[in-house]
Short mmCIF file of C-alpha atoms in Angstrom, two decimals:
data_model
loop_
_atom_site.label_atom_id
_atom_site.label_comp_id
_atom_site.label_asym_id
_atom_site.label_seq_id
_atom_site.Cartn_x
_atom_site.Cartn_y
_atom_site.Cartn_z
CA MET A 1 0.00 0.00 0.00
CA THR A 2 1.25 3.42 -0.79
CA THR A 3 0.45 6.70 0.84
CA PRO A 4 -0.62 9.20 -1.81
CA ASN A 5 1.73 12.10 -2.12
CA PRO A 6 1.59 14.36 -5.16
CA THR A 7 5.02 15.87 -4.82
CA ASN A 8 6.90 12.85 -6.17
CA GLU A 9 9.88 14.04 -4.16
CA ASN A 10 11.70 12.63 -1.21
CA PRO A 11 9.88 14.47 1.58
CA ALA A 12 12.99 14.58 3.70
CA LEU A 13 14.58 16.84 1.07
CA ALA A 14 11.53 18.76 -0.12
CA PRO A 15 10.71 22.20 1.28
CA ILE A 16 8.13 22.18 4.03
CA VAL A 17 4.70 23.38 2.99
CA ASP A 18 2.18 24.20 5.66
CA GLY A 19 -0.04 26.97 6.91
CA PHE A 20 2.94 29.20 7.58
CA THR A 21 4.30 28.95 4.04
CA LEU A 22 0.99 28.74 2.20
CA VAL A 23 -0.93 31.37 4.12
CA PRO A 24 -2.82 33.23 1.37
CA SER A 25 -2.29 36.68 2.82
CA LEU A 26 1.46 36.27 2.61
CA ILE A 27 2.01 34.72 -0.79
CA PRO A 28 1.27 37.84 -2.86
CA LEU A 29 3.55 39.85 -0.60
CA SER A 30 6.78 38.07 -1.32
CA TYR A 31 8.78 41.26 -0.96
CA GLN A 32 7.79 41.56 2.67
CA TRP A 33 9.82 40.39 5.59
CA ASP A 34 7.74 37.51 6.90
CA PRO A 35 7.53 35.32 3.77
CA SER A 36 11.18 35.95 2.99
CA ALA A 37 12.14 34.97 6.50
CA ILE A 38 10.02 31.85 6.32
CA GLN A 39 11.80 30.82 3.15
CA GLY A 40 15.11 31.46 4.87
CA TRP A 41 13.95 29.29 7.73
CA ASN A 42 13.18 26.34 5.50
CA LEU A 43 16.52 24.61 5.83
CA LEU A 44 16.51 25.08 9.59
CA ARG A 45 12.96 23.75 9.81
CA ARG A 46 14.07 20.46 8.30
CA ALA A 47 17.28 20.16 10.32
CA ASN A 48 16.68 16.87 12.06
CA LEU A 49 19.88 17.01 14.13
CA LEU A 50 18.71 20.19 15.79
CA THR A 51 15.87 20.65 18.23
CA PRO A 52 13.97 23.83 19.17
CA MET A 53 14.65 25.53 22.48
CA GLU A 54 13.20 28.77 23.69
CA PHE A 55 14.25 30.92 26.61
CA SER A 56 11.90 33.29 28.34
CA LEU A 57 13.70 35.99 30.30
CA PRO A 58 13.66 37.27 33.00
CA GLU A 59 12.82 34.06 34.82
CA ASN A 60 9.58 33.66 36.76
CA GLU A 61 11.44 34.31 40.00
CA ILE A 62 12.29 37.82 38.84
CA PRO A 63 8.88 39.49 38.57
CA PHE A 64 10.19 42.89 37.46
CA ILE A 65 13.27 44.96 36.69
CA ALA A 66 13.59 47.89 39.07
CA PRO A 67 13.77 51.49 37.76
CA TYR A 68 17.09 52.30 36.10
CA ASP A 69 18.30 48.76 36.75
CA THR A 70 19.62 46.30 34.18
CA TYR A 71 18.89 42.58 34.17
CA GLU A 72 21.81 40.46 33.05
CA ARG A 73 21.85 36.78 32.33
CA ARG A 74 24.25 34.42 30.59
CA ILE A 75 22.51 31.68 28.64
CA ASP A 76 24.49 28.48 28.26
CA LEU A 77 23.91 26.56 25.08
CA PRO A 78 25.57 23.68 23.27
CA PRO A 79 28.15 24.99 20.79
CA GLY A 80 26.70 24.83 17.31
CA SER A 81 23.36 26.25 18.36
CA TYR A 82 21.61 28.89 16.31
CA LEU A 83 19.67 31.93 17.46
CA GLN A 84 16.80 32.10 14.99
CA ALA A 85 14.05 34.38 16.26
CA ILE A 86 13.23 36.90 18.97
CA ARG A 87 10.15 38.35 20.57
CA TYR A 88 9.84 41.01 23.23
CA ILE A 89 6.69 41.78 25.20
CA GLU A 90 5.97 44.19 28.01
CA LEU A 91 3.28 43.61 30.58
CA ASP A 92 1.33 45.87 32.87
CA THR A 93 3.04 46.50 36.18
CA ALA A 94 -0.01 45.76 38.33
CA THR A 95 -0.94 42.22 37.25
CA GLY A 96 1.74 41.19 34.81
CA LEU A 97 -0.94 39.66 32.62
CA THR A 98 -1.83 42.34 30.10
CA GLU A 99 0.44 43.23 27.25
CA VAL A 100 1.18 46.93 26.92
CA GLU A 101 3.06 49.20 24.54
CA PRO A 102 6.70 48.06 24.68
CA ASN A 103 8.46 51.35 25.25
CA GLY A 104 10.29 50.82 28.54
CA GLY A 105 12.87 48.13 27.87
CA GLN A 106 16.18 48.24 26.07
CA ILE A 107 17.90 45.05 24.98
CA ARG A 108 21.43 44.03 24.13
CA LEU A 109 22.53 40.55 23.11
CA THR A 110 26.18 39.58 23.04
CA GLU A 111 27.62 36.33 21.73
CA GLY A 112 29.84 34.74 24.37
CA CYS A 113 32.54 33.27 22.13
CA THR A 114 33.60 36.34 20.24
CA GLY A 115 32.13 39.05 22.43
CA VAL A 116 30.43 40.41 19.34
CA GLN A 117 27.11 42.08 19.97
CA LEU A 118 24.15 41.35 17.79
CA THR A 119 23.40 45.05 17.69
CA SER A 120 25.74 47.99 17.89
CA ASP A 121 24.15 49.26 21.07
CA PHE A 122 21.11 48.77 23.29
CA VAL A 123 18.00 48.50 21.15
CA GLY A 124 14.48 49.48 22.15
CA GLY A 125 12.31 46.46 22.90
CA ALA A 126 9.73 47.66 20.41
CA ALA A 127 12.12 46.61 17.66
CA TYR A 128 11.47 42.99 18.62
CA ALA A 129 7.77 43.33 19.41
CA ILE A 130 4.93 42.00 17.28
CA ARG A 131 2.03 44.34 16.67
CA PRO A 132 -0.74 44.78 17.62
CA TYR A 133 -0.26 44.38 21.34
CA SER A 134 -3.14 42.41 22.73
CA THR A 135 -3.61 39.82 25.42
CA VAL A 136 -5.53 37.61 23.05
CA GLU A 137 -3.68 38.33 19.89
CA TYR A 138 -2.98 34.78 18.91
CA SER A 139 -5.55 32.86 20.86
CA PRO A 140 -8.13 31.05 18.80
CA GLY A 141 -11.50 32.66 19.11
CA THR A 142 -10.31 36.23 18.79
CA PRO A 143 -9.29 37.71 15.45
CA TYR A 144 -5.80 38.83 14.77
CA THR A 145 -4.02 39.85 11.64
CA ARG A 146 -3.74 36.58 9.85
CA GLY A 147 -0.33 35.69 8.62
CA ARG A 148 1.61 37.44 11.35
CA LEU A 149 4.33 35.27 12.73
CA PRO A 150 4.39 34.97 16.51
CA PHE A 151 8.12 35.73 16.51
CA LEU A 152 10.47 38.02 14.62
CA PRO A 153 12.87 35.81 12.70
CA LEU A 154 16.42 36.95 12.10
CA SER A 155 17.45 37.43 8.49
CA GLN A 156 19.95 34.59 8.97
CA PRO A 157 20.14 32.19 11.89
CA ARG A 158 23.01 33.34 14.08
CA PRO A 159 25.48 30.53 14.97
CA ILE A 160 26.66 30.30 18.56
CA ALA A 161 30.22 29.02 18.73
CA ASP A 162 32.17 27.34 21.55
CA PRO A 163 31.80 27.81 24.54
CA GLY A 164 28.16 28.32 23.63
CA SER A 165 26.98 31.24 25.66
CA MET A 166 25.04 34.39 25.09
CA LEU A 167 24.85 37.41 27.36
CA VAL A 168 21.41 38.98 27.62
CA GLU A 169 20.92 42.46 29.03
CA ILE A 170 17.54 44.11 29.53
CA ALA A 171 17.60 47.67 30.86
CA ASN A 172 14.68 49.47 32.45
CA ARG A 173 14.61 52.84 30.77
CA LYS A 174 11.08 53.83 31.69
CA THR A 175 10.90 57.57 32.12
CA ASP A 176 8.26 57.43 34.86
CA GLY A 177 10.54 55.52 37.22
CA THR A 178 8.31 52.45 37.53
CA ASN A 179 9.16 48.77 37.46
CA LEU A 180 9.52 47.01 34.13
CA VAL A 181 7.60 43.76 33.72
CA CYS A 182 8.63 42.13 30.48
CA ARG A 183 9.54 38.95 28.67
CA LEU A 184 12.25 38.51 26.10
CA ILE A 185 11.75 35.26 24.24
CA LEU A 186 14.74 33.88 22.39
CA LEU A 187 14.26 30.97 20.04
CA PHE A 188 17.24 28.73 19.43
CA ALA A 189 17.87 25.58 17.47
CA ILE A 190 20.25 23.44 19.48
CA PRO A 191 22.13 20.33 18.37
CA CYS A 192 20.86 17.10 19.82
CA ILE A 193 21.15 13.36 19.56
CA ARG A 194 17.76 11.80 19.73
CA ILE A 195 17.36 8.86 22.04
CA ASP A 196 16.83 6.52 19.10
CA GLN A 197 20.20 7.54 17.70
CA PHE A 198 22.21 6.47 20.74
CA PRO A 199 24.32 3.34 20.20
CA GLN A 200 22.68 0.19 21.52
CA PHE A 201 24.69 -1.05 24.48
CA PRO A 202 24.78 -4.76 25.21
CA GLN A 203 22.73 -5.91 28.16
CA GLY A 204 24.66 -6.36 31.41
CA GLY A 205 25.13 -9.76 33.02
CA LYS A 206 27.68 -12.46 33.49
CA MET B 1 12.27 6.93 -0.81
CA ALA B 2 9.90 7.96 1.88
CA SER B 3 6.35 9.16 1.95
CA ASP B 4 4.67 11.75 4.17
CA ARG B 5 1.10 11.68 5.38
CA PRO B 6 -0.29 14.89 6.92
CA PHE B 7 -1.55 14.23 10.42
CA ILE B 8 -2.87 16.08 13.45
CA TYR B 9 -2.58 14.65 16.94
CA VAL B 10 -5.31 15.98 19.20
CA LEU B 11 -5.00 16.43 22.94
CA ASN B 12 -8.63 16.42 24.01
CA GLY B 13 -9.01 18.47 27.17
CA SER B 14 -12.72 17.94 27.71
CA ASP B 15 -12.18 15.32 30.44
CA LEU B 16 -9.73 17.39 32.46
CA ILE B 17 -10.74 19.07 35.72
CA ASP B 18 -10.61 22.84 35.98
CA GLY B 19 -8.42 24.33 38.64
CA PRO B 20 -4.87 25.02 39.75
CA ARG B 21 -2.82 21.85 39.42
CA THR B 22 0.11 20.62 37.45
CA ASN B 23 -1.13 18.35 34.77
CA SER B 24 1.05 16.20 32.60
CA LEU B 25 -0.78 15.87 29.31
CA VAL B 26 0.25 13.05 27.03
CA VAL B 27 -0.66 12.07 23.48
CA ASP B 28 0.72 8.74 22.30
CA VAL B 29 2.37 8.71 18.90
CA ASP B 30 0.99 5.95 16.67
CA ASN B 31 3.36 3.16 15.79
CA ASP B 32 2.22 2.81 12.18
CA ALA B 33 4.68 5.38 10.83
CA ASP B 34 8.43 5.55 11.37
CA THR B 35 8.41 9.10 12.71
CA PHE B 36 6.07 12.00 13.37
CA HIS B 37 7.40 15.45 12.49
CA LEU B 38 5.73 18.13 14.60
CA ARG B 39 5.55 21.50 12.81
CA ARG B 40 2.72 23.45 14.39
CA VAL B 41 1.05 23.61 17.80
CA VAL B 42 -2.15 25.53 18.33
CA GLY B 43 -4.88 25.67 20.95
CA ALA B 44 -3.10 25.59 24.32
CA GLY B 45 -5.12 28.63 25.31
CA SER B 46 -8.33 26.63 25.08
CA ILE B 47 -7.23 24.49 28.04
CA ALA B 48 -5.06 26.86 30.04
CA ASP B 49 -6.44 29.42 32.44
CA THR B 50 -4.46 32.30 31.00
CA ALA B 51 -6.14 34.93 33.15
CA SER B 52 -4.79 33.19 36.25
CA GLY B 53 -1.23 33.08 34.96
CA ALA B 54 -1.22 29.49 33.75
CA ARG B 55 1.99 28.19 32.26
CA TRP B 56 2.56 25.62 29.60
CA THR B 57 5.59 23.56 28.69
CA LEU B 58 6.11 21.27 25.74
CA TYR B 59 8.62 18.42 25.81
CA ASP B 60 10.43 16.72 22.96
CA MET B 61 10.45 12.94 22.56
CA ASP B 62 13.42 12.55 24.93
CA GLY B 63 11.72 14.51 27.68
CA ARG B 64 13.66 17.72 27.18
CA ALA B 65 11.59 20.83 27.78
CA ILE B 66 11.36 22.96 24.67
CA ASN B 67 10.44 26.03 26.70
CA SER B 68 12.61 27.23 29.54
CA ASP B 69 11.05 28.36 32.79
CA LEU B 70 7.71 26.62 32.31
CA GLY B 71 6.66 28.58 29.33
CA TYR B 72 6.00 32.27 29.55
CA THR B 73 3.28 34.63 30.59
CA PRO B 74 -0.21 34.59 29.12
CA PRO B 75 -0.18 37.05 26.24
CA ASP B 76 1.88 34.69 24.16
CA PHE B 77 0.76 31.59 25.88
CA ALA B 78 -1.98 30.57 23.55
CA ALA B 79 0.11 31.41 20.56
CA GLU B 80 0.13 29.36 17.49
CA ARG B 81 3.59 27.93 17.41
CA MET B 82 5.70 27.18 14.41
CA MET B 83 8.18 24.51 15.45
CA VAL B 84 11.60 25.46 14.11
CA PRO B 85 13.26 23.00 13.64
CA GLU B 86 10.48 20.47 13.40
CA SER B 87 10.33 18.20 16.45
CA ILE B 88 10.65 14.53 15.64
CA TYR B 89 8.82 11.85 17.65
CA THR B 90 9.61 8.26 16.82
CA GLY B 91 6.87 5.81 15.99
CA ARG B 92 7.21 2.29 14.71
CA ASP B 93 10.36 0.92 16.31
CA ARG B 94 10.39 3.03 19.44
CA SER B 95 7.02 4.55 20.10
CA SER B 96 7.08 7.87 21.89
CA HIS B 97 4.60 10.44 23.08
CA ILE B 98 4.02 14.17 22.88
CA ARG B 99 4.02 15.42 26.43
CA SER B 100 3.13 18.84 27.71
CA ARG B 101 2.36 20.35 31.09
CA ILE B 102 -0.16 22.98 32.15
CA THR B 103 -0.31 24.54 35.58
CA GLN B 104 -3.86 25.95 35.58
CA ILE B 105 -6.74 24.38 33.72
CA LEU B 106 -9.82 26.20 32.46
CA ARG B 107 -11.54 24.42 29.60
CA ARG B 108 -13.08 26.59 26.93
CA ASN B 109 -16.68 25.59 26.38
CA ARG B 110 -19.96 26.60 24.82
CA THR B 111 -22.83 26.64 27.29
CA TYR B 112 -26.50 25.90 26.60
CA PRO B 113 -29.04 28.32 28.08
CA VAL B 114 -30.89 25.33 29.53
CA VAL B 115 -30.88 24.50 33.24
CA GLY B 116 -29.12 21.23 33.96
CA SER B 117 -27.45 20.95 30.59
CA ALA B 118 -23.80 20.13 30.03
CA PRO B 119 -21.61 22.42 27.88
CA ASN B 120 -19.90 21.55 24.61
CA TYR B 121 -16.20 21.55 25.37
CA VAL B 122 -14.03 23.08 22.68
CA SER B 123 -10.77 22.62 24.55
CA ASP B 124 -8.18 20.85 22.44
CA ILE B 125 -4.50 21.27 21.67
CA TYR B 126 -3.55 20.38 18.11
CA PHE B 127 -0.15 19.03 17.17
CA GLN B 128 0.06 19.25 13.39
CA GLY B 129 2.76 17.68 11.29
CA VAL B 130 3.43 14.69 9.09
CA LYS B 131 3.80 10.99 9.61
CA ARG B 132 6.82 9.78 7.68
CA PHE B 133 6.90 6.30 6.22
CA ASN B 134 10.42 5.30 5.26
CA ASN B 135 10.87 3.01 2.28
CA VAL B 136 7.32 3.64 1.09
CA PRO B 137 7.26 5.23 -2.38
CA PRO B 138 4.85 8.09 -2.93
CA TYR B 139 1.80 7.41 -5.05
CA ARG B 140 2.28 8.02 -8.77
CA THR B 141 -0.52 8.53 -11.26
CA GLY B 142 -0.20 6.09 -14.16
CA TYR B 143 -0.52 8.66 -16.95
CA GLU B 144 0.81 12.04 -18.02
CA TRP B 145 -1.31 14.75 -16.44
CA SER B 146 -1.83 18.45 -15.92
CA PRO B 147 -3.34 20.00 -12.79
CA VAL B 148 -6.78 21.53 -13.28
CA PRO B 149 -8.57 23.24 -10.38
CA TRP B 150 -11.44 21.11 -9.11
CA ASP B 151 -13.19 21.90 -5.86
CA ILE B 152 -15.71 19.61 -4.22
CA PRO B 153 -18.52 21.38 -2.35
CA PHE B 154 -20.61 19.78 0.36
CA THR B 155 -23.56 21.20 2.29
CA THR B 156 -25.49 19.70 5.18
CA ALA B 157 -27.96 20.74 7.83
CA MET B 158 -26.34 20.81 11.26
CA TRP B 159 -27.54 19.71 14.66
CA ALA B 160 -26.85 20.65 18.28
CA GLY B 161 -23.83 19.13 20.00
CA ARG B 162 -25.96 17.47 22.69
CA GLN B 163 -29.32 15.78 22.49
CA ALA B 164 -32.53 17.70 23.22
CA PRO B 165 -34.30 18.43 25.47
CA ALA B 166 -31.88 18.08 28.40
CA TYR B 167 -28.68 18.67 26.36
CA GLN B 168 -26.63 16.34 28.53
CA VAL B 169 -25.89 13.42 26.22
CA GLU B 170 -23.44 14.10 23.40
CA GLU B 171 -24.71 13.71 19.87
CA PRO B 172 -22.43 11.24 18.10
CA ALA B 173 -20.42 12.17 15.04
CA ARG B 174 -22.02 11.63 11.64
CA ARG B 175 -20.12 10.18 8.72
CA PHE B 176 -20.27 11.45 5.15
CA ASN B 177 -18.71 10.54 1.82
CA VAL B 178 -18.15 12.66 -1.24
CA PRO B 179 -17.08 10.96 -4.46
CA VAL B 180 -13.80 11.75 -6.17
CA GLU B 181 -14.81 11.34 -9.79
CA PHE B 182 -13.14 11.07 -13.18
CA TYR B 183 -9.45 11.54 -12.37
CA ASP B 184 -6.96 11.45 -9.51
CA TRP B 185 -7.45 14.48 -7.31
CA ASP B 186 -4.94 16.39 -5.17
CA PHE B 187 -6.52 17.65 -1.97
CA TYR B 188 -5.05 21.03 -0.97
CA GLY B 189 -7.27 22.59 1.66
CA ILE B 190 -10.65 23.17 3.27
CA THR B 191 -12.89 26.18 3.66
CA LEU B 192 -15.88 26.16 5.98
CA THR B 193 -18.84 28.52 6.19
CA LEU B 194 -21.84 28.28 8.49
CA GLN B 195 -25.32 29.74 8.41
CA SER B 196 -26.78 29.43 11.88
CA ALA B 197 -30.03 30.61 13.46
CA THR B 198 -28.19 33.45 15.21
CA ASP B 199 -26.55 34.65 12.00
CA ALA B 200 -29.76 35.15 10.00
CA ASP B 201 -28.93 34.85 6.31
CA LEU B 202 -25.21 35.24 6.62
CA TRP B 203 -22.71 32.55 5.78
CA ILE B 204 -19.80 33.18 8.07
CA GLU B 205 -16.70 31.43 9.25
CA PRO B 206 -17.49 28.92 12.02
CA VAL B 207 -15.30 29.25 15.10
CA ASN B 208 -15.44 26.55 17.76
CA GLN B 209 -18.69 25.27 16.24
CA VAL B 210 -17.80 22.25 14.11
CA LYS B 211 -15.26 19.43 14.28
CA LEU B 212 -14.02 17.35 11.36
CA LEU B 213 -12.24 14.03 11.13
CA ILE B 214 -10.98 13.32 7.62
CA TYR B 215 -9.77 10.08 6.01
CA ASP B 216 -7.51 9.59 3.01
CA SER B 217 -8.51 7.46 0.03
CA ASP B 218 -7.00 4.35 1.67
CA GLY B 219 -9.23 4.85 4.71
CA ASN B 220 -6.48 6.10 7.01
CA ALA B 221 -7.60 8.81 9.42
CA LEU B 222 -5.62 12.03 9.06
CA MET B 223 -6.17 12.98 12.70
CA ASN B 224 -6.55 10.83 15.81
CA LEU B 225 -9.65 12.76 17.01
CA PRO B 226 -11.94 15.34 15.41
CA VAL B 227 -10.38 18.77 14.94
CA LEU B 228 -12.11 22.13 15.40
CA ASP B 229 -12.95 24.35 12.45
CA TYR B 230 -10.52 27.19 13.11
CA ALA B 231 -7.54 24.82 12.97
CA LEU B 232 -8.53 23.47 9.53
CA ASN B 233 -10.19 26.34 7.71
CA MET B 234 -7.77 27.85 5.19
CA GLN B 235 -9.79 31.08 5.16
CA SER B 236 -9.64 31.31 8.93
CA THR B 237 -8.95 34.74 10.33
CA TYR B 238 -7.84 33.11 13.55
CA ALA B 239 -4.88 30.98 12.67
CA ALA B 240 -2.48 30.00 9.89
CA SER B 241 -4.52 26.91 9.18
CA ILE B 242 -4.06 24.82 6.09
CA PHE B 243 -4.84 21.15 6.01
CA PRO B 244 -3.82 18.79 4.54
CA CYS B 245 -0.24 19.88 4.08
CA PRO B 246 1.55 18.54 2.25
CA PRO B 247 -1.41 17.88 -0.03
CA ILE B 248 -2.51 14.31 -0.59
CA THR B 249 -3.90 12.49 -3.59
CA TYR B 250 -7.22 10.68 -3.80
CA GLN B 251 -7.32 8.09 -6.52
CA ALA B 252 -9.95 8.31 -9.24
CA ASN B 253 -13.31 6.85 -8.24
CA SER B 254 -12.43 6.76 -4.55
CA VAL B 255 -14.31 8.66 -1.85
CA LEU B 256 -13.38 11.47 0.47
CA LYS B 257 -14.71 10.20 3.77
CA PHE B 258 -15.13 12.46 6.78
CA GLU B 259 -16.98 12.71 10.10
CA LEU B 260 -18.71 15.80 11.41
CA THR B 261 -19.11 16.53 15.10
CA SER B 262 -21.26 19.47 16.07
CA CYS B 263 -20.36 21.93 18.82
CA LEU B 264 -23.39 24.11 18.13
CA ILE B 265 -25.73 24.97 20.97
CA ASN B 266 -29.51 24.79 20.78
CA THR B 267 -30.03 28.46 19.96
CA GLU B 268 -27.82 28.14 16.87
CA VAL B 269 -29.83 25.42 15.16
CA PRO B 270 -31.27 25.08 12.58
CA ALA B 271 -27.99 25.68 10.82
CA ASN B 272 -26.37 24.80 7.52
CA LEU B 273 -22.73 24.02 7.03
CA ASN B 274 -20.91 24.37 3.74
CA ILE B 275 -17.56 22.67 3.27
CA THR B 276 -15.47 23.18 0.15
CA PHE B 277 -12.67 20.74 -0.42
CA HIS B 278 -10.15 22.53 -2.63
CA GLY B 279 -7.87 20.71 -4.99
CA ASN B 280 -6.68 19.92 -8.46
CA GLN B 281 -7.66 17.14 -10.79
CA ARG B 282 -4.90 15.30 -12.59
CA VAL B 283 -6.32 15.56 -16.08
CA PRO B 284 -4.62 13.46 -18.78
CA CYS B 285 -2.74 15.47 -21.34
#
């Protein structure tokens, strides 16, 4: 028995087609960022020796960044990882549940191996935000602008070399002197060996 | 040579219990295919209590968390996720499962305005991807052909999700067939429109109102449980939904078999559902 497949190609080598690549609102707009980035992602999407990993910073234990303070964190990753997409969101100070205009945070990412920054200086968080800002933007049942990606992909995945670390800095630059409640979400692809690829060891015994 | 079959694994949350607890949610990967390649996750917000700060974590087949720090805060929580790279779960030789964890449960539902009735739960997480069959050649049409657009429309009267008058017992799914005539047919996508009693004469996009379970021309189900409209409808304004992807071929003179489950409430019936199955015929040339 065969499984019908019209592509007549080896699917392991064929580009991925799905709702993200075929979304009708994107196809006519091939000059725009999102469809171009999705095409650039294609090879990474099919990389079966990499696995997705996303970091959400600051951690849950750090509910806010105090006025004029800077949060710093070193992320440890396996060498050979790739940073592929970013999203920044700011939340209301009172509950931490409602997304607000992202105008208080400044971000700087530095690759640990070379010390090279991803940007020449601190960048406003709004540069990595997805509009419109809404608590229900992507939840089914409430409309959003169809075809918007939930993350901002980089133009090229950024390789992370040995020793596999990245320094993340988020500065509170709110002019009203209030706490900054935010999340910076970094999407990586990290190398992995799946459990079915481990060598089979002989059973123990005499 | 390998062959891919589009597939959606459904985590049905309707039997969960609402409240603050840490739930490990597991969907077993079928052992018919060699691997399952997960490319899209949507619907976590229909189970998680986002207003209470629920958190959600997804694990890969080896038990590694894909999100750090138990997911992140609600605004992005219910997001439709594009898995980059695709996450691979093994099937045939070493069956695995798709595991996730939610800290606060609140099932989305549609309530009947009838005392003593039970609601229709529309609380599912969908894991969309492909089943990969190694060493299975893809189907080839036995003649030279050109693609010609050929859509197959289907219209039916709909029913309430639970049985009148008490609306406590679920109405079972109903099975339909539409013929695939003349030539082989490539199935590219689905659009759904609904005309319900509350929408007067309008045909609008159903959201959380209808579930479909679709079979291929060999009779293999393309999802393990029925899937809600918004996750399948290619004209959906709610999600980047296209199914099946990659497209699949129905052989000439086969049938497109599917099951409909209603999530409509009593005030929405009578209602009519229109489904258009979009595709191309492989016309000899």
